[in-house]
Amino acid sequence: MKNETLLLTESTLSFRKEHPEMIQLWERQIVEDTCNPDLHFCLYALENYIHLRAQLIASDYLYDFVLNAHIVHADWQSIYVQNGHTDAEAVELANQEILQIYAAINKNPLSEKDKVVTEILDKESKQ
C-alpha cells in the first residue's frame, strides 16, 4: 500500500512524532474498546469498507490506519471550525470527509493476500 493510502501525510507523521503518548493512549483505547466518539467513528466506519479493511488486516496496519484517520479527522474538524462552522457541524463534515477517503481507498485493487482476508471477512459478516 502507498503512503497516501495509509494516510501517512505530513500532518499524521508530524503528530505521531510530536505526541507518542497520545498515540499510545489511543492504541490502548482501541484495544480496550473505550474510544472517544471520533476515534470510535474512524474505527467502526471501516466495517462498511470490506476491501479496505481486508487490505489493512492483510498488511497488519488496521490500528495504525485508524489512528491516522483520527488525526486527519481532527484536522478536518479544525478546518471547518476555522471556516465558521459549529463544532457539531465540523464533526459531521469531518465524518463525511473520512467516509469519502475510505470509499476512495476501498476501490484500490486487491492483492492475493487481501482477497483471502476479504473472503474471511465476508464469511464472518454473514454469520
Backbone as XML, in Angstrom:
<?xml version="1.0"?>
<chain id="A" units="angstrom">
  <residue number="1" name="MET">
    <atom name="N" x="0.851" y="-1.185" z="0.000"/>
    <atom name="CA" x="0.000" y="0.000" z="0.000"/>
    <atom name="C" x="0.890" y="1.239" z="0.000"/>
  </residue>
  <residue number="2" name="LYS">
    <atom name="N" x="0.443" y="2.274" z="-0.685"/>
    <atom name="CA" x="1.193" y="3.527" z="-0.777"/>
    <atom name="C" x="0.979" y="4.359" z="0.478"/>
  </residue>
  <residue number="3" name="ASN">
    <atom name="N" x="1.900" y="5.311" z="0.710"/>
    <atom name="CA" x="1.796" y="6.162" z="1.892"/>
    <atom name="C" x="0.467" y="6.903" z="1.976"/>
  </residue>
  <residue number="4" name="GLU">
    <atom name="N" x="-0.008" y="7.451" z="0.848"/>
    <atom name="CA" x="-1.275" y="8.178" z="0.896"/>
    <atom name="C" x="-2.441" y="7.245" z="1.190"/>
  </residue>
  <residue number="5" name="THR">
    <atom name="N" x="-2.339" y="6.002" z="0.770"/>
    <atom name="CA" x="-3.368" y="5.016" z="1.069"/>
    <atom name="C" x="-3.375" y="4.692" z="2.560"/>
  </residue>
  <residue number="6" name="LEU">
    <atom name="N" x="-2.223" y="4.775" z="3.177"/>
    <atom name="CA" x="-2.114" y="4.504" z="4.613"/>
    <atom name="C" x="-2.359" y="5.749" z="5.455"/>
  </residue>
  <residue number="7" name="LEU">
    <atom name="N" x="-2.699" y="6.841" z="4.787"/>
    <atom name="CA" x="-2.918" y="8.140" z="5.434"/>
    <atom name="C" x="-1.656" y="8.632" z="6.146"/>
  </residue>
  <residue number="8" name="LEU">
    <atom name="N" x="-0.513" y="8.310" z="5.585"/>
    <atom name="CA" x="0.754" y="8.807" z="6.122"/>
    <atom name="C" x="1.079" y="10.133" z="5.455"/>
  </residue>
  <residue number="9" name="THR">
    <atom name="N" x="0.413" y="11.156" z="5.920"/>
    <atom name="CA" x="0.617" y="12.504" z="5.411"/>
    <atom name="C" x="1.615" y="13.233" z="6.304"/>
  </residue>
  <residue number="10" name="GLU">
    <atom name="N" x="2.037" y="14.414" z="5.885"/>
    <atom name="CA" x="2.921" y="15.214" z="6.739"/>
    <atom name="C" x="2.275" y="15.448" z="8.092"/>
  </residue>
  <residue number="11" name="SER">
    <atom name="N" x="0.993" y="15.718" z="8.058"/>
    <atom name="CA" x="0.254" y="16.002" z="9.284"/>
    <atom name="C" x="0.252" y="14.805" z="10.236"/>
  </residue>
  <residue number="12" name="THR">
    <atom name="N" x="-0.042" y="13.616" z="9.719"/>
    <atom name="CA" x="-0.104" y="12.448" z="10.599"/>
    <atom name="C" x="1.282" y="12.075" z="11.101"/>
  </residue>
  <residue number="13" name="LEU">
    <atom name="N" x="2.272" y="12.140" z="10.225"/>
    <atom name="CA" x="3.635" y="11.807" z="10.651"/>
    <atom name="C" x="4.135" y="12.781" z="11.704"/>
  </residue>
  <residue number="14" name="SER">
    <atom name="N" x="3.853" y="14.057" z="11.495"/>
    <atom name="CA" x="4.275" y="15.074" z="12.450"/>
    <atom name="C" x="3.585" y="14.868" z="13.802"/>
  </residue>
  <residue number="15" name="PHE">
    <atom name="N" x="2.279" y="14.636" z="13.778"/>
    <atom name="CA" x="1.539" y="14.425" z="15.022"/>
    <atom name="C" x="2.070" y="13.203" z="15.759"/>
  </residue>
  <residue number="16" name="ARG">
    <atom name="N" x="2.291" y="12.113" z="15.032"/>
    <atom name="CA" x="2.803" y="10.885" z="15.657"/>
    <atom name="C" x="4.156" y="11.128" z="16.319"/>
  </residue>
  <residue number="17" name="LYS">
    <atom name="N" x="4.999" y="11.897" z="15.661"/>
    <atom name="CA" x="6.327" y="12.176" z="16.194"/>
    <atom name="C" x="6.258" y="13.075" z="17.427"/>
  </residue>
  <residue number="18" name="GLU">
    <atom name="N" x="5.380" y="14.056" z="17.384"/>
    <atom name="CA" x="5.274" y="15.030" z="18.475"/>
    <atom name="C" x="4.456" y="14.533" z="19.668"/>
  </residue>
  <residue number="19" name="HIS">
    <atom name="N" x="3.595" y="13.545" z="19.459"/>
    <atom name="CA" x="2.682" y="13.102" z="20.529"/>
    <atom name="C" x="2.639" y="11.582" z="20.665"/>
  </residue>
  <residue number="20" name="PRO">
    <atom name="N" x="3.778" y="10.941" z="20.904"/>
    <atom name="CA" x="3.758" y="9.470" z="21.011"/>
    <atom name="C" x="2.900" y="8.968" z="22.169"/>
  </residue>
  <residue number="21" name="GLU">
    <atom name="N" x="2.804" y="9.756" z="23.239"/>
    <atom name="CA" x="1.994" y="9.340" z="24.380"/>
    <atom name="C" x="0.512" y="9.321" z="24.022"/>
  </residue>
  <residue number="22" name="MET">
    <atom name="N" x="0.079" y="10.248" z="23.177"/>
    <atom name="CA" x="-1.314" y="10.274" z="22.742"/>
    <atom name="C" x="-1.599" y="9.068" z="21.844"/>
  </residue>
  <residue number="23" name="ILE">
    <atom name="N" x="-0.666" y="8.727" z="20.970"/>
    <atom name="CA" x="-0.822" y="7.560" z="20.096"/>
    <atom name="C" x="-0.961" y="6.305" z="20.948"/>
  </residue>
  <residue number="24" name="GLN">
    <atom name="N" x="-0.126" y="6.179" z="21.975"/>
    <atom name="CA" x="-0.203" y="5.012" z="22.861"/>
    <atom name="C" x="-1.550" y="4.963" z="23.585"/>
  </residue>
  <residue number="25" name="LEU">
    <atom name="N" x="-2.040" y="6.116" z="24.029"/>
    <atom name="CA" x="-3.337" y="6.177" z="24.702"/>
    <atom name="C" x="-4.444" y="5.725" z="23.751"/>
  </residue>
  <residue number="26" name="TRP">
    <atom name="N" x="-4.418" y="6.222" z="22.527"/>
    <atom name="CA" x="-5.444" y="5.833" z="21.556"/>
    <atom name="C" x="-5.357" y="4.352" z="21.225"/>
  </residue>
  <residue number="27" name="GLU">
    <atom name="N" x="-4.144" y="3.825" z="21.094"/>
    <atom name="CA" x="-3.990" y="2.386" z="20.839"/>
    <atom name="C" x="-4.621" y="1.583" z="21.969"/>
  </residue>
  <residue number="28" name="ARG">
    <atom name="N" x="-4.373" y="1.999" z="23.196"/>
    <atom name="CA" x="-4.935" y="1.313" z="24.359"/>
    <atom name="C" x="-6.463" y="1.418" z="24.350"/>
  </residue>
  <residue number="29" name="GLN">
    <atom name="N" x="-6.988" y="2.591" z="23.981"/>
    <atom name="CA" x="-8.437" y="2.764" z="23.915"/>
    <atom name="C" x="-9.061" y="1.847" z="22.861"/>
  </residue>
  <residue number="30" name="ILE">
    <atom name="N" x="-8.381" y="1.680" z="21.729"/>
    <atom name="CA" x="-8.895" y="0.784" z="20.689"/>
    <atom name="C" x="-8.954" y="-0.642" z="21.224"/>
  </residue>
  <residue number="31" name="VAL">
    <atom name="N" x="-7.872" y="-1.096" z="21.830"/>
    <atom name="CA" x="-7.799" y="-2.466" z="22.344"/>
    <atom name="C" x="-8.841" y="-2.690" z="23.438"/>
  </residue>
  <residue number="32" name="GLU">
    <atom name="N" x="-9.030" y="-1.696" z="24.297"/>
    <atom name="CA" x="-9.978" y="-1.831" z="25.407"/>
    <atom name="C" x="-11.403" y="-1.438" z="25.020"/>
  </residue>
  <residue number="33" name="ASP">
    <atom name="N" x="-11.600" y="-0.991" z="23.786"/>
    <atom name="CA" x="-12.897" y="-0.538" z="23.288"/>
    <atom name="C" x="-13.484" y="0.577" z="24.150"/>
  </residue>
  <residue number="34" name="THR">
    <atom name="N" x="-12.625" y="1.559" z="24.460"/>
    <atom name="CA" x="-13.052" y="2.713" z="25.247"/>
    <atom name="C" x="-12.757" y="4.012" z="24.485"/>
  </residue>
  <residue number="35" name="CYS">
    <atom name="N" x="-12.873" y="3.955" z="23.169"/>
    <atom name="CA" x="-12.519" y="5.085" z="22.303"/>
    <atom name="C" x="-13.435" y="6.285" z="22.517"/>
  </residue>
  <residue number="36" name="ASN">
    <atom name="N" x="-12.869" y="7.483" z="22.295"/>
    <atom name="CA" x="-13.695" y="8.677" z="22.257"/>
    <atom name="C" x="-14.552" y="8.607" z="20.994"/>
  </residue>
  <residue number="37" name="PRO">
    <atom name="N" x="-15.605" y="9.398" z="20.888"/>
    <atom name="CA" x="-16.530" y="9.263" z="19.753"/>
    <atom name="C" x="-15.874" y="9.381" z="18.370"/>
  </residue>
  <residue number="38" name="ASP">
    <atom name="N" x="-14.924" y="10.294" z="18.190"/>
    <atom name="CA" x="-14.305" y="10.466" z="16.877"/>
    <atom name="C" x="-13.428" y="9.269" z="16.510"/>
  </residue>
  <residue number="39" name="LEU">
    <atom name="N" x="-12.658" y="8.775" z="17.460"/>
    <atom name="CA" x="-11.829" y="7.601" z="17.213"/>
    <atom name="C" x="-12.715" y="6.382" z="16.965"/>
  </residue>
  <residue number="40" name="HIS">
    <atom name="N" x="-13.779" y="6.270" z="17.729"/>
    <atom name="CA" x="-14.745" y="5.186" z="17.556"/>
    <atom name="C" x="-15.315" y="5.224" z="16.137"/>
  </residue>
  <residue number="41" name="PHE">
    <atom name="N" x="-15.675" y="6.408" z="15.671"/>
    <atom name="CA" x="-16.202" y="6.554" z="14.308"/>
    <atom name="C" x="-15.172" y="6.090" z="13.281"/>
  </residue>
  <residue number="42" name="CYS">
    <atom name="N" x="-13.929" y="6.546" z="13.423"/>
    <atom name="CA" x="-12.879" y="6.182" z="12.462"/>
    <atom name="C" x="-12.642" y="4.676" z="12.431"/>
  </residue>
  <residue number="43" name="LEU">
    <atom name="N" x="-12.765" y="4.018" z="13.563"/>
    <atom name="CA" x="-12.572" y="2.573" z="13.642"/>
    <atom name="C" x="-13.761" y="1.805" z="13.063"/>
  </residue>
  <residue number="44" name="TYR">
    <atom name="N" x="-14.952" y="2.110" z="13.535"/>
    <atom name="CA" x="-16.111" y="1.300" z="13.171"/>
    <atom name="C" x="-16.671" y="1.627" z="11.791"/>
  </residue>
  <residue number="45" name="ALA">
    <atom name="N" x="-16.355" y="2.797" z="11.246"/>
    <atom name="CA" x="-16.780" y="3.103" z="9.875"/>
    <atom name="C" x="-16.102" y="2.171" z="8.879"/>
  </residue>
  <residue number="46" name="LEU">
    <atom name="N" x="-14.951" y="1.619" z="9.247"/>
    <atom name="CA" x="-14.238" y="0.692" z="8.360"/>
    <atom name="C" x="-15.031" y="-0.582" z="8.075"/>
  </residue>
  <residue number="47" name="GLU">
    <atom name="N" x="-15.962" y="-0.927" z="8.945"/>
    <atom name="CA" x="-16.743" y="-2.143" z="8.744"/>
    <atom name="C" x="-17.549" y="-2.098" z="7.453"/>
  </residue>
  <residue number="48" name="ASN">
    <atom name="N" x="-17.832" y="-0.892" z="6.955"/>
    <atom name="CA" x="-18.595" y="-0.748" z="5.716"/>
    <atom name="C" x="-17.706" y="-0.775" z="4.476"/>
  </residue>
  <residue number="49" name="TYR">
    <atom name="N" x="-16.412" y="-0.883" z="4.664"/>
    <atom name="CA" x="-15.455" y="-0.861" z="3.546"/>
    <atom name="C" x="-14.607" y="-2.128" z="3.616"/>
  </residue>
  <residue number="50" name="ILE">
    <atom name="N" x="-15.221" y="-3.228" z="3.200"/>
    <atom name="CA" x="-14.625" y="-4.548" z="3.408"/>
    <atom name="C" x="-13.289" y="-4.709" z="2.683"/>
  </residue>
  <residue number="51" name="HIS">
    <atom name="N" x="-13.153" y="-4.158" z="1.482"/>
    <atom name="CA" x="-11.883" y="-4.286" z="0.764"/>
    <atom name="C" x="-10.773" y="-3.526" z="1.474"/>
  </residue>
  <residue number="52" name="LEU">
    <atom name="N" x="-11.069" y="-2.314" z="1.895"/>
    <atom name="CA" x="-10.080" y="-1.521" z="2.635"/>
    <atom name="C" x="-9.702" y="-2.232" z="3.923"/>
  </residue>
  <residue number="53" name="ARG">
    <atom name="N" x="-10.696" y="-2.715" z="4.630"/>
    <atom name="CA" x="-10.440" y="-3.430" z="5.883"/>
    <atom name="C" x="-9.566" y="-4.660" z="5.650"/>
  </residue>
  <residue number="54" name="ALA">
    <atom name="N" x="-9.850" y="-5.376" z="4.576"/>
    <atom name="CA" x="-9.057" y="-6.560" z="4.236"/>
    <atom name="C" x="-7.614" y="-6.174" z="3.939"/>
  </residue>
  <residue number="55" name="GLN">
    <atom name="N" x="-7.424" y="-5.096" z="3.182"/>
    <atom name="CA" x="-6.071" y="-4.635" z="2.869"/>
    <atom name="C" x="-5.310" y="-4.283" z="4.149"/>
  </residue>
  <residue number="56" name="LEU">
    <atom name="N" x="-5.989" y="-3.612" z="5.058"/>
    <atom name="CA" x="-5.337" y="-3.185" z="6.308"/>
    <atom name="C" x="-5.007" y="-4.372" z="7.200"/>
  </residue>
  <residue number="57" name="ILE">
    <atom name="N" x="-5.924" y="-5.314" z="7.284"/>
    <atom name="CA" x="-5.683" y="-6.503" z="8.106"/>
    <atom name="C" x="-4.557" y="-7.324" z="7.488"/>
  </residue>
  <residue number="58" name="ALA">
    <atom name="N" x="-4.585" y="-7.486" z="6.160"/>
    <atom name="CA" x="-3.558" y="-8.274" z="5.475"/>
    <atom name="C" x="-2.174" y="-7.662" z="5.647"/>
  </residue>
  <residue number="59" name="SER">
    <atom name="N" x="-2.113" y="-6.348" z="5.720"/>
    <atom name="CA" x="-0.813" y="-5.696" z="5.884"/>
    <atom name="C" x="-0.522" y="-5.367" z="7.354"/>
  </residue>
  <residue number="60" name="ASP">
    <atom name="N" x="-1.357" y="-5.869" z="8.273"/>
    <atom name="CA" x="-1.179" y="-5.659" z="9.708"/>
    <atom name="C" x="-1.071" y="-4.169" z="10.038"/>
  </residue>
  <residue number="61" name="TYR">
    <atom name="N" x="-1.993" y="-3.385" z="9.465"/>
    <atom name="CA" x="-1.930" y="-1.937" z="9.612"/>
    <atom name="C" x="-3.255" y="-1.331" z="10.052"/>
  </residue>
  <residue number="62" name="LEU">
    <atom name="N" x="-4.198" y="-2.134" z="10.484"/>
    <atom name="CA" x="-5.534" y="-1.640" z="10.805"/>
    <atom name="C" x="-5.515" y="-0.538" z="11.864"/>
  </residue>
  <residue number="63" name="TYR">
    <atom name="N" x="-4.924" y="-0.798" z="13.018"/>
    <atom name="CA" x="-4.958" y="0.192" z="14.095"/>
    <atom name="C" x="-4.170" y="1.446" z="13.737"/>
  </residue>
  <residue number="64" name="ASP">
    <atom name="N" x="-3.033" y="1.298" z="13.082"/>
    <atom name="CA" x="-2.262" y="2.474" z="12.688"/>
    <atom name="C" x="-3.046" y="3.327" z="11.697"/>
  </residue>
  <residue number="65" name="PHE">
    <atom name="N" x="-3.742" y="2.677" z="10.776"/>
    <atom name="CA" x="-4.562" y="3.396" z="9.814"/>
    <atom name="C" x="-5.666" y="4.170" z="10.543"/>
  </residue>
  <residue number="66" name="VAL">
    <atom name="N" x="-6.317" y="3.523" z="11.493"/>
    <atom name="CA" x="-7.393" y="4.173" z="12.239"/>
    <atom name="C" x="-6.854" y="5.385" z="12.998"/>
  </residue>
  <residue number="67" name="LEU">
    <atom name="N" x="-5.681" y="5.247" z="13.588"/>
    <atom name="CA" x="-5.089" y="6.384" z="14.288"/>
    <atom name="C" x="-4.776" y="7.516" z="13.318"/>
  </residue>
  <residue number="68" name="ASN">
    <atom name="N" x="-4.262" y="7.176" z="12.141"/>
    <atom name="CA" x="-4.001" y="8.203" z="11.130"/>
    <atom name="C" x="-5.304" y="8.871" z="10.697"/>
  </residue>
  <residue number="69" name="ALA">
    <atom name="N" x="-6.349" y="8.074" z="10.523"/>
    <atom name="CA" x="-7.653" y="8.626" z="10.138"/>
    <atom name="C" x="-8.172" y="9.561" z="11.224"/>
  </residue>
  <residue number="70" name="HIS">
    <atom name="N" x="-7.948" y="9.198" z="12.464"/>
    <atom name="CA" x="-8.385" y="10.030" z="13.583"/>
    <atom name="C" x="-7.664" y="11.382" z="13.563"/>
  </residue>
  <residue number="71" name="ILE">
    <atom name="N" x="-6.393" y="11.376" z="13.247"/>
    <atom name="CA" x="-5.626" y="12.620" z="13.147"/>
    <atom name="C" x="-6.154" y="13.466" z="11.982"/>
  </residue>
  <residue number="72" name="VAL">
    <atom name="N" x="-6.392" y="12.831" z="10.846"/>
    <atom name="CA" x="-6.934" y="13.533" z="9.685"/>
    <atom name="C" x="-8.321" y="14.092" z="10.013"/>
  </residue>
  <residue number="73" name="HIS">
    <atom name="N" x="-9.112" y="13.315" z="10.718"/>
    <atom name="CA" x="-10.456" y="13.740" z="11.138"/>
    <atom name="C" x="-10.356" y="15.008" z="11.982"/>
  </residue>
  <residue number="74" name="ALA">
    <atom name="N" x="-9.434" y="15.037" z="12.919"/>
    <atom name="CA" x="-9.248" y="16.223" z="13.765"/>
    <atom name="C" x="-8.810" y="17.425" z="12.932"/>
  </residue>
  <residue number="75" name="ASP">
    <atom name="N" x="-7.946" y="17.185" z="11.961"/>
    <atom name="CA" x="-7.516" y="18.269" z="11.071"/>
    <atom name="C" x="-8.707" y="18.847" z="10.309"/>
  </residue>
  <residue number="76" name="TRP">
    <atom name="N" x="-9.568" y="17.964" z="9.784"/>
    <atom name="CA" x="-10.750" y="18.428" z="9.066"/>
    <atom name="C" x="-11.672" y="19.216" z="9.994"/>
  </residue>
  <residue number="77" name="GLN">
    <atom name="N" x="-11.873" y="18.719" z="11.208"/>
    <atom name="CA" x="-12.721" y="19.443" z="12.160"/>
    <atom name="C" x="-12.198" y="20.851" z="12.386"/>
  </residue>
  <residue number="78" name="SER">
    <atom name="N" x="-10.898" y="20.964" z="12.595"/>
    <atom name="CA" x="-10.270" y="22.262" z="12.834"/>
    <atom name="C" x="-10.490" y="23.203" z="11.645"/>
  </residue>
  <residue number="79" name="ILE">
    <atom name="N" x="-10.318" y="22.682" z="10.455"/>
    <atom name="CA" x="-10.518" y="23.499" z="9.244"/>
    <atom name="C" x="-11.961" y="23.989" z="9.169"/>
  </residue>
  <residue number="80" name="TYR">
    <atom name="N" x="-12.903" y="23.104" z="9.431"/>
    <atom name="CA" x="-14.313" y="23.505" z="9.356"/>
    <atom name="C" x="-14.681" y="24.523" z="10.440"/>
  </residue>
  <residue number="81" name="VAL">
    <atom name="N" x="-14.145" y="24.375" z="11.633"/>
    <atom name="CA" x="-14.404" y="25.352" z="12.695"/>
    <atom name="C" x="-13.804" y="26.704" z="12.304"/>
  </residue>
  <residue number="82" name="GLN">
    <atom name="N" x="-12.588" y="26.693" z="11.770"/>
    <atom name="CA" x="-11.951" y="27.933" z="11.330"/>
    <atom name="C" x="-12.751" y="28.621" z="10.224"/>
  </residue>
  <residue number="83" name="ASN">
    <atom name="N" x="-13.470" y="27.822" z="9.440"/>
    <atom name="CA" x="-14.284" y="28.376" z="8.356"/>
    <atom name="C" x="-15.686" y="28.779" z="8.814"/>
  </residue>
  <residue number="84" name="GLY">
    <atom name="N" x="-15.922" y="28.768" z="10.131"/>
    <atom name="CA" x="-17.167" y="29.299" z="10.665"/>
    <atom name="C" x="-18.241" y="28.291" z="11.013"/>
  </residue>
  <residue number="85" name="HIS">
    <atom name="N" x="-17.966" y="27.023" z="10.894"/>
    <atom name="CA" x="-18.962" y="26.007" z="11.261"/>
    <atom name="C" x="-18.957" y="25.794" z="12.769"/>
  </residue>
  <residue number="86" name="THR">
    <atom name="N" x="-20.087" y="25.345" z="13.293"/>
    <atom name="CA" x="-20.153" y="24.991" z="14.709"/>
    <atom name="C" x="-19.364" y="23.704" z="14.923"/>
  </residue>
  <residue number="87" name="ASP">
    <atom name="N" x="-19.088" y="23.399" z="16.181"/>
    <atom name="CA" x="-18.368" y="22.155" z="16.493"/>
    <atom name="C" x="-19.134" y="20.934" z="15.984"/>
  </residue>
  <residue number="88" name="ALA">
    <atom name="N" x="-20.446" y="20.916" z="16.188"/>
    <atom name="CA" x="-21.257" y="19.778" z="15.743"/>
    <atom name="C" x="-21.229" y="19.648" z="14.219"/>
  </residue>
  <residue number="89" name="GLU">
    <atom name="N" x="-21.341" y="20.763" z="13.526"/>
    <atom name="CA" x="-21.267" y="20.727" z="12.061"/>
    <atom name="C" x="-19.895" y="20.246" z="11.603"/>
  </residue>
  <residue number="90" name="ALA">
    <atom name="N" x="-18.854" y="20.727" z="12.281"/>
    <atom name="CA" x="-17.481" y="20.346" z="11.916"/>
    <atom name="C" x="-17.278" y="18.840" z="12.066"/>
  </residue>
  <residue number="91" name="VAL">
    <atom name="N" x="-17.830" y="18.252" z="13.122"/>
    <atom name="CA" x="-17.715" y="16.801" z="13.322"/>
    <atom name="C" x="-18.404" y="16.067" z="12.181"/>
  </residue>
  <residue number="92" name="GLU">
    <atom name="N" x="-19.621" y="16.468" z="11.848"/>
    <atom name="CA" x="-20.359" y="15.799" z="10.772"/>
    <atom name="C" x="-19.656" y="15.941" z="9.430"/>
  </residue>
  <residue number="93" name="LEU">
    <atom name="N" x="-19.128" y="17.116" z="9.151"/>
    <atom name="CA" x="-18.419" y="17.322" z="7.888"/>
    <atom name="C" x="-17.119" y="16.525" z="7.852"/>
  </residue>
  <residue number="94" name="ALA">
    <atom name="N" x="-16.423" y="16.462" z="8.987"/>
    <atom name="CA" x="-15.199" y="15.644" z="9.064"/>
    <atom name="C" x="-15.541" y="14.167" z="8.880"/>
  </residue>
  <residue number="95" name="ASN">
    <atom name="N" x="-16.659" y="13.732" z="9.452"/>
    <atom name="CA" x="-17.106" y="12.346" z="9.259"/>
    <atom name="C" x="-17.290" y="12.063" z="7.766"/>
  </residue>
  <residue number="96" name="GLN">
    <atom name="N" x="-17.918" y="12.974" z="7.063"/>
    <atom name="CA" x="-18.143" y="12.786" z="5.625"/>
    <atom name="C" x="-16.827" y="12.738" z="4.854"/>
  </residue>
  <residue number="97" name="GLU">
    <atom name="N" x="-15.868" y="13.555" z="5.253"/>
    <atom name="CA" x="-14.550" y="13.539" z="4.602"/>
    <atom name="C" x="-13.878" y="12.175" z="4.792"/>
  </residue>
  <residue number="98" name="ILE">
    <atom name="N" x="-13.936" y="11.655" z="6.009"/>
    <atom name="CA" x="-13.332" y="10.346" z="6.292"/>
    <atom name="C" x="-14.018" y="9.254" z="5.482"/>
  </residue>
  <residue number="99" name="LEU">
    <atom name="N" x="-15.337" y="9.295" z="5.410"/>
    <atom name="CA" x="-16.057" y="8.286" z="4.633"/>
    <atom name="C" x="-15.678" y="8.356" z="3.149"/>
  </residue>
  <residue number="100" name="GLN">
    <atom name="N" x="-15.491" y="9.558" z="2.635"/>
    <atom name="CA" x="-15.069" y="9.708" z="1.234"/>
    <atom name="C" x="-13.664" y="9.149" z="1.025"/>
  </residue>
  <residue number="101" name="ILE">
    <atom name="N" x="-12.781" y="9.385" z="1.980"/>
    <atom name="CA" x="-11.420" y="8.839" z="1.904"/>
    <atom name="C" x="-11.484" y="7.315" z="1.929"/>
  </residue>
  <residue number="102" name="TYR">
    <atom name="N" x="-12.245" y="6.758" z="2.864"/>
    <atom name="CA" x="-12.379" y="5.300" z="2.965"/>
    <atom name="C" x="-12.919" y="4.726" z="1.657"/>
  </residue>
  <residue number="103" name="ALA">
    <atom name="N" x="-13.941" y="5.369" z="1.103"/>
    <atom name="CA" x="-14.550" y="4.875" z="-0.133"/>
    <atom name="C" x="-13.548" y="4.888" z="-1.285"/>
  </residue>
  <residue number="104" name="ALA">
    <atom name="N" x="-12.761" y="5.943" z="-1.366"/>
    <atom name="CA" x="-11.769" y="6.037" z="-2.438"/>
    <atom name="C" x="-10.704" y="4.960" z="-2.298"/>
  </residue>
  <residue number="105" name="ILE">
    <atom name="N" x="-10.214" y="4.755" z="-1.095"/>
    <atom name="CA" x="-9.179" y="3.742" z="-0.876"/>
    <atom name="C" x="-9.759" y="2.341" z="-1.053"/>
  </residue>
  <residue number="106" name="ASN">
    <atom name="N" x="-11.011" y="2.168" z="-0.681"/>
    <atom name="CA" x="-11.679" y="0.878" z="-0.794"/>
    <atom name="C" x="-11.712" y="0.369" z="-2.237"/>
  </residue>
  <residue number="107" name="LYS">
    <atom name="N" x="-11.632" y="1.279" z="-3.192"/>
    <atom name="CA" x="-11.683" y="0.911" z="-4.612"/>
    <atom name="C" x="-10.343" y="0.414" z="-5.140"/>
  </residue>
  <residue number="108" name="ASN">
    <atom name="N" x="-9.270" y="0.535" z="-4.355"/>
    <atom name="CA" x="-7.953" y="0.076" z="-4.802"/>
    <atom name="C" x="-7.974" y="-1.413" z="-5.113"/>
  </residue>
  <residue number="109" name="PRO">
    <atom name="N" x="-7.183" y="-1.833" z="-6.104"/>
    <atom name="CA" x="-7.129" y="-3.271" z="-6.415"/>
    <atom name="C" x="-6.576" y="-4.074" z="-5.234"/>
  </residue>
  <residue number="110" name="LEU">
    <atom name="N" x="-7.059" y="-5.292" z="-5.107"/>
    <atom name="CA" x="-6.651" y="-6.157" z="-4.008"/>
    <atom name="C" x="-5.525" y="-7.091" z="-4.434"/>
  </residue>
  <residue number="111" name="SER">
    <atom name="N" x="-4.613" y="-7.328" z="-3.507"/>
    <atom name="CA" x="-3.585" y="-8.347" z="-3.733"/>
    <atom name="C" x="-4.207" y="-9.709" z="-3.442"/>
  </residue>
  <residue number="112" name="GLU">
    <atom name="N" x="-3.480" y="-10.763" z="-3.706"/>
    <atom name="CA" x="-3.997" y="-12.108" z="-3.414"/>
    <atom name="C" x="-4.238" y="-12.275" z="-1.917"/>
  </residue>
  <residue number="113" name="LYS">
    <atom name="N" x="-3.333" y="-11.763" z="-1.096"/>
    <atom name="CA" x="-3.496" y="-11.859" z="0.356"/>
    <atom name="C" x="-4.737" y="-11.086" z="0.794"/>
  </residue>
  <residue number="114" name="ASP">
    <atom name="N" x="-4.948" y="-9.892" z="0.205"/>
    <atom name="CA" x="-6.134" y="-9.094" z="0.523"/>
    <atom name="C" x="-7.409" y="-9.864" z="0.191"/>
  </residue>
  <residue number="115" name="LYS">
    <atom name="N" x="-7.392" y="-10.587" z="-0.949"/>
    <atom name="CA" x="-8.575" y="-11.332" z="-1.380"/>
    <atom name="C" x="-8.932" y="-12.438" z="-0.392"/>
  </residue>
  <residue number="116" name="VAL">
    <atom name="N" x="-7.928" y="-13.098" z="0.157"/>
    <atom name="CA" x="-8.168" y="-14.149" z="1.146"/>
    <atom name="C" x="-8.802" y="-13.542" z="2.395"/>
  </residue>
  <residue number="117" name="VAL">
    <atom name="N" x="-8.251" y="-12.419" z="2.851"/>
    <atom name="CA" x="-8.808" y="-11.765" z="4.041"/>
    <atom name="C" x="-10.226" y="-11.286" z="3.755"/>
  </residue>
  <residue number="118" name="THR">
    <atom name="N" x="-10.472" y="-10.774" z="2.558"/>
    <atom name="CA" x="-11.825" y="-10.343" z="2.184"/>
    <atom name="C" x="-12.806" y="-11.502" z="2.278"/>
  </residue>
  <residue number="119" name="GLU">
    <atom name="N" x="-12.418" y="-12.659" z="1.783"/>
    <atom name="CA" x="-13.278" y="-13.840" z="1.861"/>
    <atom name="C" x="-13.603" y="-14.186" z="3.311"/>
  </residue>
  <residue number="120" name="ILE">
    <atom name="N" x="-12.598" y="-14.117" z="4.175"/>
    <atom name="CA" x="-12.808" y="-14.407" z="5.602"/>
    <atom name="C" x="-13.777" y="-13.392" z="6.208"/>
  </residue>
  <residue number="121" name="LEU">
    <atom name="N" x="-13.570" y="-12.101" z="5.900"/>
    <atom name="CA" x="-14.449" y="-11.060" z="6.433"/>
    <atom name="C" x="-15.869" y="-11.216" z="5.914"/>
  </residue>
  <residue number="122" name="ASP">
    <atom name="N" x="-16.009" y="-11.596" z="4.645"/>
    <atom name="CA" x="-17.346" y="-11.838" z="4.078"/>
    <atom name="C" x="-18.062" y="-12.942" z="4.836"/>
  </residue>
  <residue number="123" name="LYS">
    <atom name="N" x="-17.340" y="-14.030" z="5.106"/>
    <atom name="CA" x="-17.929" y="-15.161" z="5.834"/>
    <atom name="C" x="-18.324" y="-14.747" z="7.249"/>
  </residue>
  <residue number="124" name="GLU">
    <atom name="N" x="-17.471" y="-13.967" z="7.904"/>
    <atom name="CA" x="-17.777" y="-13.518" z="9.266"/>
    <atom name="C" x="-19.014" y="-12.625" z="9.286"/>
  </residue>
  <residue number="125" name="SER">
    <atom name="N" x="-19.141" y="-11.764" z="8.308"/>
    <atom name="CA" x="-20.275" y="-10.818" z="8.295"/>
    <atom name="C" x="-21.602" y="-11.530" z="8.008"/>
  </residue>
  <residue number="126" name="LYS">
    <atom name="N" x="-21.549" y="-12.690" z="7.376"/>
    <atom name="CA" x="-22.774" y="-13.429" z="7.058"/>
    <atom name="C" x="-23.215" y="-14.351" z="8.191"/>
  </residue>
  <residue number="127" name="GLN">
    <atom name="N" x="-22.385" y="-14.522" z="9.192"/>
    <atom name="CA" x="-22.738" y="-15.400" z="10.317"/>
    <atom name="C" x="-23.555" y="-14.672" z="11.350"/>
  </residue>
</chain>
